[in-house]
XYZ file of C-alpha atoms in Angstrom:
95
model
C -69.083 60.295 -70.177
C -72.872 59.591 -70.071
C -72.749 57.233 -67.126
C -70.664 59.120 -64.880
C -71.622 62.664 -65.979
C -68.712 64.207 -67.648
C -69.356 67.138 -70.015
C -67.480 67.158 -73.108
C -65.555 70.508 -73.701
C -66.161 72.267 -76.910
C -62.492 72.853 -77.998
C -61.085 68.955 -78.267
C -58.761 68.822 -81.293
C -56.843 66.044 -82.825
C -59.231 63.536 -82.149
C -58.329 63.875 -78.347
C -61.451 64.082 -76.202
C -61.513 66.674 -73.444
C -63.869 66.551 -70.887
C -64.547 69.374 -68.290
C -64.076 68.426 -64.837
C -64.501 71.094 -62.077
C -61.834 73.727 -63.100
C -59.790 71.353 -65.072
C -59.610 69.363 -68.242
C -59.486 65.225 -68.568
C -57.870 64.256 -72.049
C -58.532 60.894 -72.907
C -55.275 59.827 -74.996
C -54.893 56.682 -77.076
C -53.317 53.480 -75.558
C -53.366 50.187 -74.750
C -55.629 49.075 -71.614
C -53.904 47.248 -68.887
C -55.509 43.747 -68.475
C -58.200 43.097 -65.924
C -57.340 41.529 -62.746
C -55.060 42.034 -60.031
C -53.782 44.311 -58.326
C -57.031 46.467 -58.831
C -55.930 49.750 -59.468
C -58.122 52.075 -61.559
C -57.086 54.192 -64.623
C -59.102 57.136 -62.865
C -61.318 57.684 -59.995
C -63.731 60.258 -59.468
C -65.589 61.155 -56.079
C -69.460 61.466 -56.137
C -71.695 62.910 -53.579
C -74.218 60.201 -54.180
C -72.709 56.750 -54.766
C -76.092 54.966 -54.484
C -77.293 57.100 -57.001
C -74.281 56.612 -59.384
C -74.529 52.619 -58.753
C -78.248 53.005 -60.070
C -77.284 54.842 -62.963
C -74.893 52.201 -63.677
C -77.318 49.378 -63.314
C -79.627 50.825 -65.416
C -77.405 50.598 -68.128
C -76.310 47.388 -67.445
C -72.688 48.151 -66.365
C -70.958 45.033 -64.549
C -69.809 45.937 -61.301
C -67.507 42.813 -60.878
C -66.911 43.384 -56.840
C -70.063 45.486 -56.092
C -69.777 48.427 -53.761
C -67.339 48.392 -51.189
C -66.560 50.282 -48.085
C -64.157 51.300 -45.290
C -64.810 53.445 -42.062
C -64.792 56.435 -44.029
C -65.762 55.934 -47.628
C -67.669 53.852 -50.067
C -66.732 52.675 -53.717
C -67.431 51.261 -56.439
C -65.149 49.831 -59.599
C -66.256 48.903 -63.282
C -64.533 48.564 -66.613
C -64.951 51.036 -69.256
C -65.465 49.816 -72.928
C -62.005 49.799 -73.647
C -61.250 47.597 -70.544
C -60.182 50.571 -68.296
C -60.913 50.374 -64.743
C -62.529 53.135 -63.254
C -63.473 54.183 -59.660
C -66.636 56.174 -58.088
C -65.941 56.865 -54.630
C -68.208 58.766 -51.980
C -66.240 59.989 -48.783
C -67.624 60.830 -45.427
C -68.368 64.349 -45.158
């Protein structure tokens, strides 16, 4: 939540955390994370306007970035594991 700027919704119930994401909500459900490794497919991905700033925040909080910043001709992205072991992706796309 803090690393990528999610805002907790005020109406979460029953232990299910709700985050406001634009005009919708992201609900975190309990479960068993998939083991880290190949294939690398994130549990969730977020578009960010400034990937460099996001990476600086992750580094400032000692978040490991196992593959560093990756890119193709239209985007740049970084993946990392959250505290539960889920693979998370932040991506910046060409405008």
